[in-house]
Short mmCIF file of C-alpha atoms in Angstrom, two decimals:
data_model
loop_
_atom_site.label_atom_id
_atom_site.label_comp_id
_atom_site.label_asym_id
_atom_site.label_seq_id
_atom_site.Cartn_x
_atom_site.Cartn_y
_atom_site.Cartn_z
CA MET A 1 89.63 75.47 150.36
CA LYS A 2 89.39 78.23 152.44
CA TYR A 3 93.20 79.15 150.88
CA TYR A 4 92.09 78.95 147.34
CA VAL A 5 89.06 81.23 147.72
CA LEU A 6 91.61 83.87 149.68
CA PHE A 7 93.62 83.74 146.74
CA PHE A 8 91.23 83.97 144.31
CA LEU A 9 89.29 86.83 145.92
CA SER A 10 93.36 88.40 146.06
CA LEU A 11 93.72 88.44 142.55
CA ALA A 12 90.10 89.89 141.99
CA THR A 13 90.66 92.53 144.27
CA PHE A 14 94.31 93.61 142.45
CA SER A 15 93.01 93.06 139.35
CA PHE A 16 89.98 95.38 139.99
CA ALA A 17 92.31 98.03 141.94
CA GLN A 18 94.81 97.62 138.86
CA GLU A 19 91.87 98.62 136.36
CA LEU A 20 91.01 101.41 138.70
CA LYS A 21 94.32 102.94 138.72
CA ASP A 22 94.34 102.46 134.80
CA ALA A 23 91.47 104.28 134.56
CA GLU A 24 92.33 106.76 136.72
CA ILE A 25 95.63 107.54 134.45
CA GLU A 26 93.68 107.90 131.37
CA LEU A 27 91.18 110.59 132.73
CA VAL A 28 94.43 112.45 134.21
CA ASN A 29 95.79 112.39 130.29
CA ILE A 30 92.18 113.68 129.28
CA LYS A 31 91.94 117.65 128.94
CA SER A 32 88.57 119.25 127.62
CA LYS A 33 89.38 121.54 124.76
CA PRO A 34 87.80 124.96 125.01
CA LYS A 35 85.18 125.88 122.27
CA ILE A 36 86.79 128.14 119.33
CA ALA A 37 84.83 131.07 120.19
CA THR A 38 86.43 130.97 123.65
CA ILE A 39 89.58 130.74 122.63
CA LEU A 40 89.29 133.80 119.78
CA LYS A 41 87.54 135.66 122.61
CA ARG A 42 90.42 135.32 125.22
CA VAL A 43 93.17 135.33 122.71
CA ASN A 44 91.65 138.76 121.41
CA LYS A 45 91.41 140.07 125.25
CA GLN A 46 95.11 139.39 125.64
CA LEU A 47 95.93 140.94 122.71
CA LEU A 48 94.55 144.16 123.92
CA LYS A 49 95.21 143.98 127.63
CA LYS A 50 98.34 142.11 127.76
CA THR A 51 100.79 143.75 125.70
CA ASP A 52 104.44 144.99 127.10
CA THR A 53 104.36 148.80 126.10
CA THR A 54 108.33 149.08 126.28
CA SER A 55 109.68 150.36 123.35
CA PHE A 56 112.45 147.77 121.35
CA ILE A 57 114.60 148.45 118.66
CA PHE A 58 113.67 146.27 115.84
CA ASP A 59 116.20 145.30 113.22
CA LEU A 60 114.01 146.11 109.97
CA ARG A 61 115.29 144.62 106.65
CA GLN A 62 113.13 144.64 103.58
CA ILE A 63 114.29 143.41 99.74
CA ASN A 64 112.11 143.58 96.70
CA LEU A 65 113.36 140.60 94.68
CA LYS A 66 111.76 142.06 91.48
CA ASN A 67 113.05 145.53 91.51
CA SER A 68 116.55 145.14 93.22
CA ASP A 69 117.48 148.59 92.76
CA THR A 70 114.21 150.47 94.27
CA ILE A 71 113.82 151.98 97.45
CA ILE A 72 112.20 148.92 98.85
CA ASN A 73 115.29 147.67 99.56
CA ARG A 74 116.66 148.84 102.96
CA THR A 75 118.27 147.85 106.25
CA GLU A 76 117.73 149.89 109.05
CA ASP A 77 117.06 150.17 112.96
CA GLN A 78 113.54 151.25 114.55
CA ILE A 79 112.02 151.90 117.74
CA ILE A 80 108.53 150.20 117.73
CA LYS A 81 106.55 150.68 120.77
CA ILE A 82 103.08 148.97 121.19
CA ALA A 83 100.44 149.97 123.46
CA ASN A 84 98.27 147.08 122.22
CA PHE A 85 98.07 144.95 119.08
CA ASN A 86 94.85 146.55 117.85
CA SER A 87 96.53 149.10 115.52
CA THR A 88 98.09 151.38 118.29
CA PHE A 89 101.73 151.43 118.04
CA SER A 90 104.70 153.78 116.86
CA LYS A 91 107.77 153.51 115.20
CA LYS A 92 110.61 155.71 114.11
CA ASN A 93 113.96 154.92 112.40
CA VAL A 94 116.84 154.86 115.60
CA ILE A 95 118.89 157.30 113.05
CA GLU A 96 116.75 159.78 111.08
CA ASN A 97 118.00 159.97 107.95
CA LYS A 98 117.01 163.07 105.41
CA ASN A 99 117.52 161.05 102.14
CA ASN A 100 115.68 157.86 103.84
CA TRP A 101 113.95 155.31 101.94
CA PHE A 102 110.26 157.35 101.71
CA SER A 103 111.38 160.75 101.02
CA ASN A 104 114.22 159.34 98.36
CA PHE A 105 111.86 158.18 95.07
CA LYS A 106 113.89 156.47 92.70
CA GLU A 107 113.51 156.28 88.96
CA ILE A 108 110.58 153.79 89.32
CA PHE A 109 108.34 155.56 91.68
CA LYS A 110 109.12 159.15 90.09
CA VAL A 111 105.95 159.40 88.08
CA TYR A 112 104.08 159.31 91.83
CA ASN A 113 103.63 161.70 94.48
CA SER A 114 103.47 160.55 97.93
CA GLU A 115 99.58 160.45 98.13
CA GLU A 116 99.81 157.97 94.91
CA SER A 117 102.94 156.02 95.50
CA PRO A 118 102.68 152.33 95.95
CA ILE A 119 105.59 152.45 98.54
CA GLY A 120 103.11 152.47 101.52
CA TRP A 121 101.42 149.22 100.49
CA LEU A 122 104.68 147.74 99.69
CA SER A 123 106.38 148.42 103.19
CA GLY A 124 104.38 150.21 105.52
CA PHE A 125 101.00 148.42 105.26
CA PRO A 126 102.19 144.95 105.56
CA ILE A 127 103.92 145.80 108.88
CA ARG A 128 100.71 148.01 110.24
CA LYS A 129 98.71 145.16 108.98
CA ASN A 130 100.21 142.49 111.20
CA LEU A 131 101.17 144.29 114.13
CA THR A 132 97.03 144.88 114.20
CA THR A 133 96.78 141.32 114.94
CA ALA A 134 93.61 141.29 116.60
CA GLU A 135 91.70 142.51 113.48
CA LEU A 136 93.22 140.01 111.61
CA ASP A 137 90.35 138.41 109.30
CA PHE A 138 90.65 134.72 110.82
CA LEU A 139 90.37 135.99 114.62
CA ILE A 140 87.23 138.61 113.78
CA HIS A 141 85.15 136.49 111.06
CA PRO A 142 85.89 132.80 112.45
CA ASN A 143 82.24 131.82 110.96
CA GLY A 144 84.13 131.85 107.52
CA TYR A 145 86.57 129.14 108.68
CA GLU A 146 86.83 125.93 109.89
CA PHE A 147 88.77 125.33 112.81
CA THR A 148 90.64 122.44 114.97
CA ARG A 149 92.45 122.78 118.16
CA GLU A 150 94.74 120.07 120.06
CA TRP A 151 96.69 120.42 123.17
CA LEU A 152 100.29 119.95 122.55
CA ASP A 153 100.74 119.53 126.69
CA ASP A 154 99.25 121.05 129.59
CA GLU A 155 100.59 124.00 128.46
CA GLU A 156 100.15 124.88 125.23
CA LEU A 157 97.07 124.68 122.71
CA VAL A 158 97.63 124.63 118.95
CA VAL A 159 94.48 125.86 116.70
CA THR A 160 94.47 125.52 113.04
CA PHE A 161 92.25 127.29 110.48
CA GLU A 162 91.30 127.26 106.97
CA SER A 163 89.02 129.36 104.44
CA LYS A 164 88.39 127.90 101.00
CA GLY A 165 90.26 129.80 98.35
CA PHE A 166 91.47 132.51 101.27
CA TYR A 167 93.39 131.99 104.32
CA LYS A 168 94.88 128.88 106.21
CA GLY A 169 97.25 129.00 109.06
CA SER A 170 97.64 128.03 112.73
CA PHE A 171 98.45 129.77 116.24
CA ILE A 172 99.80 128.34 119.40
CA VAL A 173 98.34 130.05 123.02
CA ASP A 174 99.82 129.39 126.27
CA LYS A 175 97.33 128.22 129.26
CA ASN A 176 96.58 131.73 129.66
CA TYR A 177 95.71 132.35 125.99
CA ASN A 178 98.78 134.60 125.54
CA LEU A 179 99.79 134.39 121.67
CA LEU A 180 102.92 132.32 121.35
CA GLN A 181 103.21 131.96 117.70
CA LEU A 182 100.75 132.67 114.43
CA ASN A 183 101.36 131.44 110.96
CA TYR A 184 99.20 132.02 108.18
CA GLU A 185 99.31 132.23 104.13
CA THR A 186 97.04 132.56 101.23
CA GLN A 187 95.63 129.50 99.25
CA GLU A 188 94.74 131.27 96.20
CA PRO A 189 95.38 134.94 94.80
CA TYR A 190 92.69 137.59 95.75
CA PRO A 191 92.14 141.12 94.38
CA PHE A 192 92.44 144.32 96.05
CA PHE A 193 91.41 147.80 95.02
CA TYR A 194 91.58 151.05 96.30
CA SER A 195 91.42 155.07 95.07
CA SER A 196 91.56 158.70 95.98
CA GLU A 197 88.86 160.12 98.02
CA GLU A 198 89.17 162.91 95.69
CA ASN A 199 87.36 163.42 92.41
CA ILE A 200 87.79 164.83 89.19
CA GLY A 201 85.02 164.98 87.06
CA LYS A 202 83.15 161.60 86.85
CA ASN A 203 86.40 159.87 88.25
CA HIS A 204 88.48 159.46 91.05
CA LYS A 205 91.85 161.30 91.04
CA PHE A 206 93.50 157.98 90.85
CA THR A 207 92.82 154.39 91.50
CA SER A 208 95.09 151.04 91.68
CA ASN A 209 94.22 147.41 91.76
CA TRP A 210 96.51 144.69 92.04
CA ILE A 211 96.22 140.56 93.10
CA TYR A 212 97.55 139.30 95.74
CA GLN A 213 99.55 136.61 94.22
CA ARG A 214 101.20 135.04 97.90
CA GLU A 215 100.80 136.61 100.98
CA LYS A 216 102.78 134.01 104.12
CA VAL A 217 103.44 135.41 107.16
CA ALA A 218 105.05 134.50 110.62
CA ILE A 219 104.56 136.38 113.83
CA ASN A 220 106.41 135.12 117.22
CA PHE A 221 105.96 136.41 120.51
CA GLU A 222 107.68 136.48 123.94
CA ILE A 223 105.92 136.32 126.90
CA VAL A 224 107.69 137.98 129.85
CA LYS A 225 105.73 138.35 133.20
CA ASN A 226 102.75 137.71 131.51
CA LYS A 227 103.25 140.16 128.93
CA MET A 228 103.38 139.59 125.09
CA ILE A 229 106.21 141.42 123.44
CA LEU A 230 106.69 140.69 119.37
CA LYS A 231 109.81 138.92 119.15
CA SER A 232 109.67 138.83 115.55
CA LEU A 233 107.64 139.29 112.27
CA PHE A 234 108.50 137.89 109.01
CA ILE A 235 106.64 138.79 105.76
CA GLU A 236 106.61 137.85 102.06
CA GLU A 237 104.42 139.07 99.65
CA LYS A 238 104.04 138.91 95.71
CA LEU A 239 101.77 141.38 93.93
CA ARG A 240 101.10 140.79 90.75
CA ASP A 241 99.53 143.12 88.06
CA PHE A 242 99.76 146.17 90.35
CA THR A 243 97.66 148.57 88.21
CA PHE A 244 97.72 152.68 88.57
CA LYS A 245 95.87 154.83 86.73
CA ARG A 246 95.56 158.55 87.20
CA PHE A 247 92.74 160.69 85.83
CA ASP A 248 92.17 164.77 84.84
CA GLU A 249 88.62 165.93 83.40
CA LYS A 250 89.19 164.07 80.23
CA GLY A 251 89.76 160.41 81.79
CA VAL A 252 92.87 158.50 82.27
CA ILE A 253 95.94 160.39 81.48
CA PHE A 254 98.70 158.13 82.93
CA THR A 255 98.79 153.99 83.05
CA ASP A 256 101.54 151.80 85.26
CA VAL A 257 101.41 148.33 85.88
CA ASN A 258 104.16 146.72 87.79
CA GLN A 259 104.87 143.09 89.75
CA PHE A 260 106.28 143.34 93.32
CA TYR A 261 107.63 140.76 95.48
CA THR A 262 108.78 141.87 98.60
CA ASN A 263 110.28 140.20 101.97
CA ILE A 264 110.22 141.91 105.23
CA LYS A 265 112.04 140.77 108.31
CA LEU A 266 111.48 142.89 111.65
CA VAL A 267 113.31 140.89 114.62
CA ASN A 268 113.29 142.53 118.12
CA LYS A 269 117.19 143.16 119.07
CA LYS A 270 116.58 142.44 122.53
CA PHE A 271 116.48 138.69 121.80
CA SER A 272 118.18 138.57 118.76
CA GLU A 273 121.64 139.52 120.83
CA GLU A 274 120.93 137.53 123.74
#
């Protein structure tokens, strides 16, 4: 009888120990998810404080699929130095060309002066907007978005975001909240408007408005010695009904309407050549 009791106790002890072991294994695999506010705060801090400030050479390629013969089509190397991802950066062409894309106004832009020209909105602004990563809408206005977050593993966290009728996308951070990837796109078209600061009579010197039919962006970063380096930036933009009006004292003297579909690729040559 004693042997049966001992055998039963052994089985019970083994079973209880196995349950404890399973519980421990399950607890190890459960990792708490940081609050969205915490994630955004720490990502912002890294974007401002953990940027590699080295000057890198980027391969810049831009095409305009609607107006294939315009100055928006260009391929050139640019030196970009980023102090942080909050609008503090500089860029210049590796080879300066007196007849470069900005100063050489071609037929479609001949009626615009440099202040009025849509060139900046089609080339310079998309890059500047996304290099100012810390100021993107879904990072500074979280109340307008729904977020989810999930650990990909113990090292990387993926966050998705969506604002009805506006942007949706996702980003990935490492365990130190360094940004690794960011992807976003518009869900629905939205309007944009700007005008000159100078007035002529009752009117601004000029006004311009358009509809962002499509915005799709992918940004990749490389973490080297705990510093964020811009690895690549891909931008696709479709501007519908790009309307420009110039005024004098009597009213509208010039109107122009265009459609623009531009594709920008900015690739850090340090990584493309490895």
